[in-house]
JSON list of C-alpha atoms (C1' of nucleotides) in Angstrom, two decimals:
[
{"chain": "A", "resi": 1, "resn": "MET", "atom": "CA", "xyz": [83.45, 83.53, 105.29]},
{"chain": "A", "resi": 2, "resn": "ARG", "atom": "CA", "xyz": [85.84, 86.34, 105.66]},
{"chain": "A", "resi": 3, "resn": "SER", "atom": "CA", "xyz": [84.05, 88.91, 103.57]},
{"chain": "A", "resi": 4, "resn": "ARG", "atom": "CA", "xyz": [87.07, 90.94, 102.71]},
{"chain": "A", "resi": 5, "resn": "SER", "atom": "CA", "xyz": [85.50, 92.18, 99.54]},
{"chain": "A", "resi": 6, "resn": "SER", "atom": "CA", "xyz": [85.19, 95.49, 101.30]},
{"chain": "A", "resi": 7, "resn": "ASP", "atom": "CA", "xyz": [88.97, 95.62, 101.63]},
{"chain": "A", "resi": 8, "resn": "ASP", "atom": "CA", "xyz": [89.43, 95.06, 97.96]},
{"chain": "A", "resi": 9, "resn": "ALA", "atom": "CA", "xyz": [87.56, 98.19, 97.14]},
{"chain": "A", "resi": 10, "resn": "GLN", "atom": "CA", "xyz": [90.31, 100.33, 98.59]},
{"chain": "A", "resi": 11, "resn": "ALA", "atom": "CA", "xyz": [93.02, 97.75, 98.44]},
{"chain": "A", "resi": 12, "resn": "ASN", "atom": "CA", "xyz": [94.37, 99.33, 101.55]},
{"chain": "A", "resi": 13, "resn": "GLY", "atom": "CA", "xyz": [95.06, 96.14, 103.35]},
{"chain": "A", "resi": 14, "resn": "THR", "atom": "CA", "xyz": [98.18, 94.92, 101.70]},
{"chain": "A", "resi": 15, "resn": "ALA", "atom": "CA", "xyz": [96.91, 91.49, 100.83]},
{"chain": "A", "resi": 16, "resn": "ALA", "atom": "CA", "xyz": [94.61, 92.90, 98.19]},
{"chain": "A", "resi": 17, "resn": "ALA", "atom": "CA", "xyz": [97.20, 95.37, 97.01]},
{"chain": "A", "resi": 18, "resn": "GLN", "atom": "CA", "xyz": [99.70, 92.60, 96.59]},
{"chain": "A", "resi": 19, "resn": "ARG", "atom": "CA", "xyz": [97.31, 90.67, 94.40]},
{"chain": "A", "resi": 20, "resn": "LEU", "atom": "CA", "xyz": [96.60, 93.69, 92.23]},
{"chain": "A", "resi": 21, "resn": "ILE", "atom": "CA", "xyz": [100.27, 94.52, 91.83]},
{"chain": "A", "resi": 22, "resn": "ILE", "atom": "CA", "xyz": [101.29, 91.01, 90.89]},
{"chain": "A", "resi": 23, "resn": "ALA", "atom": "CA", "xyz": [98.52, 90.90, 88.33]},
{"chain": "A", "resi": 24, "resn": "ALA", "atom": "CA", "xyz": [99.72, 94.15, 86.78]},
{"chain": "A", "resi": 25, "resn": "VAL", "atom": "CA", "xyz": [103.32, 93.00, 86.58]},
{"chain": "A", "resi": 26, "resn": "LYS", "atom": "CA", "xyz": [102.25, 89.81, 84.86]},
{"chain": "A", "resi": 27, "resn": "ARG", "atom": "CA", "xyz": [100.70, 91.89, 82.11]},
{"chain": "A", "resi": 28, "resn": "ILE", "atom": "CA", "xyz": [103.99, 93.40, 81.02]},
{"chain": "A", "resi": 29, "resn": "PRO", "atom": "CA", "xyz": [104.78, 91.89, 77.62]},
{"chain": "A", "resi": 30, "resn": "ARG", "atom": "CA", "xyz": [108.04, 90.13, 77.03]},
{"chain": "A", "resi": 31, "resn": "GLY", "atom": "CA", "xyz": [110.68, 92.47, 75.71]},
{"chain": "A", "resi": 32, "resn": "ARG", "atom": "CA", "xyz": [109.05, 95.48, 77.34]},
{"chain": "A", "resi": 33, "resn": "VAL", "atom": "CA", "xyz": [109.52, 97.19, 80.67]},
{"chain": "A", "resi": 34, "resn": "SER", "atom": "CA", "xyz": [107.38, 99.21, 83.05]},
{"chain": "A", "resi": 35, "resn": "THR", "atom": "CA", "xyz": [108.13, 101.37, 86.06]},
{"chain": "A", "resi": 36, "resn": "TYR", "atom": "CA", "xyz": [107.20, 100.97, 89.70]},
{"chain": "A", "resi": 37, "resn": "GLY", "atom": "CA", "xyz": [105.03, 104.02, 89.52]},
{"chain": "A", "resi": 38, "resn": "GLU", "atom": "CA", "xyz": [103.33, 102.87, 86.35]},
{"chain": "A", "resi": 39, "resn": "ILE", "atom": "CA", "xyz": [102.54, 99.48, 87.81]},
{"chain": "A", "resi": 40, "resn": "ALA", "atom": "CA", "xyz": [101.11, 101.09, 90.91]},
{"chain": "A", "resi": 41, "resn": "GLN", "atom": "CA", "xyz": [98.95, 103.23, 88.66]},
{"chain": "A", "resi": 42, "resn": "LEU", "atom": "CA", "xyz": [97.79, 100.23, 86.65]},
{"chain": "A", "resi": 43, "resn": "ALA", "atom": "CA", "xyz": [97.00, 98.36, 89.84]},
{"chain": "A", "resi": 44, "resn": "GLY", "atom": "CA", "xyz": [94.75, 101.20, 90.85]},
{"chain": "A", "resi": 45, "resn": "LEU", "atom": "CA", "xyz": [97.15, 102.27, 93.58]},
{"chain": "A", "resi": 46, "resn": "PRO", "atom": "CA", "xyz": [98.42, 105.67, 92.54]},
{"chain": "A", "resi": 47, "resn": "ARG", "atom": "CA", "xyz": [101.29, 107.01, 94.65]},
{"chain": "A", "resi": 48, "resn": "ARG", "atom": "CA", "xyz": [102.29, 103.57, 95.82]},
{"chain": "A", "resi": 49, "resn": "ALA", "atom": "CA", "xyz": [105.38, 103.05, 93.71]},
{"chain": "A", "resi": 50, "resn": "ARG", "atom": "CA", "xyz": [107.36, 101.97, 96.76]},
{"chain": "A", "resi": 51, "resn": "LEU", "atom": "CA", "xyz": [104.75, 99.39, 97.60]},
{"chain": "A", "resi": 52, "resn": "VAL", "atom": "CA", "xyz": [105.35, 97.77, 94.23]},
{"chain": "A", "resi": 53, "resn": "GLY", "atom": "CA", "xyz": [108.98, 97.27, 95.14]},
{"chain": "A", "resi": 54, "resn": "THR", "atom": "CA", "xyz": [108.04, 95.98, 98.57]},
{"chain": "A", "resi": 55, "resn": "VAL", "atom": "CA", "xyz": [105.63, 93.46, 97.13]},
{"chain": "A", "resi": 56, "resn": "LEU", "atom": "CA", "xyz": [108.07, 92.23, 94.53]},
{"chain": "A", "resi": 57, "resn": "ARG", "atom": "CA", "xyz": [110.70, 91.83, 97.21]},
{"chain": "A", "resi": 58, "resn": "GLN", "atom": "CA", "xyz": [108.37, 89.64, 99.23]},
{"chain": "A", "resi": 59, "resn": "THR", "atom": "CA", "xyz": [107.29, 87.62, 96.23]},
{"chain": "A", "resi": 60, "resn": "PRO", "atom": "CA", "xyz": [109.06, 84.27, 95.98]},
{"chain": "A", "resi": 61, "resn": "SER", "atom": "CA", "xyz": [110.63, 83.44, 92.64]},
{"chain": "A", "resi": 62, "resn": "SER", "atom": "CA", "xyz": [108.36, 80.43, 92.54]},
{"chain": "A", "resi": 63, "resn": "ALA", "atom": "CA", "xyz": [105.49, 82.79, 91.81]},
{"chain": "A", "resi": 64, "resn": "ARG", "atom": "CA", "xyz": [106.84, 83.18, 88.28]},
{"chain": "A", "resi": 65, "resn": "VAL", "atom": "CA", "xyz": [106.29, 86.89, 88.12]},
{"chain": "A", "resi": 66, "resn": "PRO", "atom": "CA", "xyz": [108.31, 88.83, 85.51]},
{"chain": "A", "resi": 67, "resn": "TRP", "atom": "CA", "xyz": [109.75, 91.15, 88.17]},
{"chain": "A", "resi": 68, "resn": "HIS", "atom": "CA", "xyz": [112.76, 91.91, 85.97]},
{"chain": "A", "resi": 69, "resn": "ARG", "atom": "CA", "xyz": [110.54, 93.95, 83.64]},
{"chain": "A", "resi": 70, "resn": "VAL", "atom": "CA", "xyz": [110.00, 96.54, 86.34]},
{"chain": "A", "resi": 71, "resn": "ILE", "atom": "CA", "xyz": [112.54, 99.33, 86.53]},
{"chain": "A", "resi": 72, "resn": "ASN", "atom": "CA", "xyz": [112.45, 102.87, 87.90]},
{"chain": "A", "resi": 73, "resn": "ALA", "atom": "CA", "xyz": [111.22, 106.03, 86.22]},
{"chain": "A", "resi": 74, "resn": "ALA", "atom": "CA", "xyz": [114.76, 106.98, 85.29]},
{"chain": "A", "resi": 75, "resn": "GLY", "atom": "CA", "xyz": [114.92, 103.93, 83.07]},
{"chain": "A", "resi": 76, "resn": "ARG", "atom": "CA", "xyz": [117.42, 102.32, 85.41]},
{"chain": "A", "resi": 77, "resn": "ILE", "atom": "CA", "xyz": [117.52, 99.12, 87.40]},
{"chain": "A", "resi": 78, "resn": "SER", "atom": "CA", "xyz": [116.91, 99.92, 91.05]},
{"chain": "A", "resi": 79, "resn": "PHE", "atom": "CA", "xyz": [119.56, 97.58, 92.42]},
{"chain": "A", "resi": 80, "resn": "PRO", "atom": "CA", "xyz": [123.15, 98.61, 93.07]},
{"chain": "A", "resi": 81, "resn": "GLU", "atom": "CA", "xyz": [125.26, 98.23, 89.95]},
{"chain": "A", "resi": 82, "resn": "ASN", "atom": "CA", "xyz": [127.60, 95.77, 91.54]},
{"chain": "A", "resi": 83, "resn": "SER", "atom": "CA", "xyz": [124.93, 93.51, 92.98]},
{"chain": "A", "resi": 84, "resn": "ASP", "atom": "CA", "xyz": [123.96, 90.08, 91.77]},
{"chain": "A", "resi": 85, "resn": "ALA", "atom": "CA", "xyz": [120.34, 91.15, 91.60]},
{"chain": "A", "resi": 86, "resn": "HIS", "atom": "CA", "xyz": [121.27, 93.98, 89.25]},
{"chain": "A", "resi": 87, "resn": "ARG", "atom": "CA", "xyz": [123.26, 91.74, 86.98]},
{"chain": "A", "resi": 88, "resn": "LEU", "atom": "CA", "xyz": [120.52, 89.12, 86.93]},
{"chain": "A", "resi": 89, "resn": "GLN", "atom": "CA", "xyz": [117.84, 91.64, 86.05]},
{"chain": "A", "resi": 90, "resn": "ARG", "atom": "CA", "xyz": [119.89, 93.20, 83.31]},
{"chain": "A", "resi": 91, "resn": "LYS", "atom": "CA", "xyz": [120.80, 89.83, 81.90]},
{"chain": "A", "resi": 92, "resn": "ARG", "atom": "CA", "xyz": [117.17, 88.76, 81.77]},
{"chain": "A", "resi": 93, "resn": "LEU", "atom": "CA", "xyz": [116.12, 91.95, 80.05]},
{"chain": "A", "resi": 94, "resn": "GLU", "atom": "CA", "xyz": [118.87, 91.74, 77.49]},
{"chain": "A", "resi": 95, "resn": "ALA", "atom": "CA", "xyz": [117.83, 88.16, 76.88]},
{"chain": "A", "resi": 96, "resn": "GLU", "atom": "CA", "xyz": [114.50, 89.64, 75.81]},
{"chain": "A", "resi": 97, "resn": "ARG", "atom": "CA", "xyz": [116.29, 92.06, 73.54]},
{"chain": "A", "resi": 98, "resn": "VAL", "atom": "CA", "xyz": [115.78, 95.06, 75.75]},
{"chain": "A", "resi": 99, "resn": "GLN", "atom": "CA", "xyz": [118.68, 97.35, 75.04]},
{"chain": "A", "resi": 100, "resn": "PHE", "atom": "CA", "xyz": [120.70, 99.29, 77.58]},
{"chain": "A", "resi": 101, "resn": "VAL", "atom": "CA", "xyz": [122.40, 102.52, 76.61]},
{"chain": "A", "resi": 102, "resn": "ALA", "atom": "CA", "xyz": [124.72, 103.99, 79.20]},
{"chain": "A", "resi": 103, "resn": "GLY", "atom": "CA", "xyz": [123.17, 101.67, 81.80]},
{"chain": "A", "resi": 104, "resn": "ARG", "atom": "CA", "xyz": [119.74, 102.92, 80.97]},
{"chain": "A", "resi": 105, "resn": "VAL", "atom": "CA", "xyz": [116.66, 101.68, 79.08]},
{"chain": "A", "resi": 106, "resn": "ASP", "atom": "CA", "xyz": [114.84, 104.04, 76.74]},
{"chain": "A", "resi": 107, "resn": "LEU", "atom": "CA", "xyz": [111.30, 104.05, 78.11]},
{"chain": "A", "resi": 108, "resn": "ARG", "atom": "CA", "xyz": [109.94, 105.74, 75.02]},
{"chain": "A", "resi": 109, "resn": "ARG", "atom": "CA", "xyz": [110.95, 102.65, 73.15]},
{"chain": "A", "resi": 110, "resn": "TYR", "atom": "CA", "xyz": [110.60, 99.76, 75.59]},
{"chain": "A", "resi": 111, "resn": "GLY", "atom": "CA", "xyz": [108.20, 101.28, 78.04]},
{"chain": "A", "resi": 112, "resn": "TRP", "atom": "CA", "xyz": [104.83, 99.64, 78.59]},
{"chain": "A", "resi": 113, "resn": "PRO", "atom": "CA", "xyz": [102.07, 100.66, 78.36]},
{"chain": "A", "resi": 114, "resn": "ASP", "atom": "CA", "xyz": [102.94, 102.87, 75.44]},
{"chain": "A", "resi": 115, "resn": "ARG", "atom": "CA", "xyz": [103.48, 106.30, 76.79]},
{"chain": "A", "resi": 116, "resn": "ALA", "atom": "CA", "xyz": [102.91, 108.57, 73.85]},
{"chain": "A", "resi": 117, "resn": "ALA", "atom": "CA", "xyz": [104.34, 111.57, 75.62]},
{"chain": "A", "resi": 118, "resn": "SER", "atom": "CA", "xyz": [103.62, 113.30, 72.41]},
{"chain": "A", "resi": 119, "resn": "LEU", "atom": "CA", "xyz": [101.40, 111.54, 69.95]},
{"chain": "A", "resi": 120, "resn": "ASP", "atom": "CA", "xyz": [103.06, 113.56, 67.27]},
{"chain": "A", "resi": 121, "resn": "GLU", "atom": "CA", "xyz": [106.44, 112.25, 68.09]},
{"chain": "A", "resi": 122, "resn": "TRP", "atom": "CA", "xyz": [105.15, 108.73, 68.26]},
{"chain": "A", "resi": 123, "resn": "LEU", "atom": "CA", "xyz": [103.59, 109.05, 64.82]},
{"chain": "A", "resi": 124, "resn": "TRP", "atom": "CA", "xyz": [106.26, 111.09, 63.17]},
{"chain": "A", "resi": 125, "resn": "GLY", "atom": "CA", "xyz": [109.04, 110.17, 65.53]},
{"chain": "A", "resi": 126, "resn": "ALA", "atom": "CA", "xyz": [112.06, 109.36, 63.44]},
{"chain": "A", "resi": 127, "resn": "ALA", "atom": "CA", "xyz": [110.90, 111.65, 60.69]},
{"chain": "A", "resi": 128, "resn": "LEU", "atom": "CA", "xyz": [110.59, 114.73, 62.89]},
{"chain": "A", "resi": 129, "resn": "LYS", "atom": "CA", "xyz": [113.54, 113.83, 64.96]},
{"chain": "A", "resi": 130, "resn": "ARG", "atom": "CA", "xyz": [116.05, 114.23, 62.21]},
{"chain": "B", "resi": 1, "resn": "DA", "atom": "C1'", "xyz": [103.88, 103.09, 119.71]},
{"chain": "B", "resi": 2, "resn": "DC", "atom": "C1'", "xyz": [107.99, 105.46, 117.58]},
{"chain": "B", "resi": 3, "resn": "DA", "atom": "C1'", "xyz": [111.81, 105.80, 114.40]},
{"chain": "B", "resi": 4, "resn": "DA", "atom": "C1'", "xyz": [114.32, 104.14, 110.58]},
{"chain": "B", "resi": 5, "resn": "DT", "atom": "C1'", "xyz": [114.38, 102.09, 106.01]},
{"chain": "B", "resi": 6, "resn": "DG", "atom": "C1'", "xyz": [113.63, 101.55, 101.16]},
{"chain": "B", "resi": 7, "resn": "DA", "atom": "C1'", "xyz": [113.04, 97.06, 94.23]},
{"chain": "B", "resi": 8, "resn": "DC", "atom": "C1'", "xyz": [110.18, 105.09, 94.15]},
{"chain": "B", "resi": 9, "resn": "DG", "atom": "C1'", "xyz": [109.10, 109.63, 91.94]},
{"chain": "B", "resi": 10, "resn": "DC", "atom": "C1'", "xyz": [108.93, 114.52, 91.16]},
{"chain": "B", "resi": 11, "resn": "DC", "atom": "C1'", "xyz": [110.65, 119.13, 91.60]},
{"chain": "B", "resi": 12, "resn": "DT", "atom": "C1'", "xyz": [114.75, 122.27, 92.13]},
{"chain": "B", "resi": 13, "resn": "DC", "atom": "C1'", "xyz": [119.18, 123.68, 91.65]},
{"chain": "C", "resi": 1, "resn": "DA", "atom": "C1'", "xyz": [122.11, 115.94, 82.46]},
{"chain": "C", "resi": 2, "resn": "DG", "atom": "C1'", "xyz": [123.05, 115.00, 87.20]},
{"chain": "C", "resi": 3, "resn": "DA", "atom": "C1'", "xyz": [122.57, 115.43, 92.18]},
{"chain": "C", "resi": 4, "resn": "DG", "atom": "C1'", "xyz": [120.15, 116.63, 96.21]},
{"chain": "C", "resi": 5, "resn": "DG", "atom": "C1'", "xyz": [115.84, 117.36, 98.85]},
{"chain": "C", "resi": 6, "resn": "DC", "atom": "C1'", "xyz": [111.38, 116.12, 100.10]},
{"chain": "C", "resi": 7, "resn": "DG", "atom": "C1'", "xyz": [106.92, 113.59, 99.99]},
{"chain": "C", "resi": 8, "resn": "DC", "atom": "C1'", "xyz": [104.79, 108.99, 100.16]},
{"chain": "C", "resi": 9, "resn": "DC", "atom": "C1'", "xyz": [103.68, 104.84, 102.79]},
{"chain": "C", "resi": 10, "resn": "DA", "atom": "C1'", "xyz": [104.12, 99.71, 104.10]},
{"chain": "C", "resi": 11, "resn": "DT", "atom": "C1'", "xyz": [107.48, 97.09, 106.48]},
{"chain": "C", "resi": 12, "resn": "DT", "atom": "C1'", "xyz": [111.02, 96.48, 110.14]},
{"chain": "C", "resi": 13, "resn": "DG", "atom": "C1'", "xyz": [113.58, 97.09, 114.15]}
]
DNA sequence: ACAATGACGCCTC
DNA sequence: AGAGGCGCCATTG
């Protein structure tokens, strides 16, 4: 009985971290995106943004994890523009109606969870903005 | 065991 | 706004 419940507490050992990260990514709603850092935060692993990428990289496509909904804090896809991975991710996001403007996704609009940088702007948004 | 790498992020210029 | 520098930290060589 490998009582690894103690590991889970800290989620230091990567096995536990991996589980937590995958679970967080699965929560991202269709048509929305999240960032590596945000997912790490949600998984209870602050400061481990890079680990999120590492875990996703090691996760086989058969796991059916919506990895394409994870982008970087700049609102950009973290794969080289001219790579197949980049094109695939962008294609999948656009298929979910996530819009790209100048190769970038507006996190205020598609970001998940809702990041009301300014509750005021979220409430009054368009109205104030003009 | 040590050094390099990277699906990152934040702070400065 | 964009680019560079540095911190973070698990994985790789």
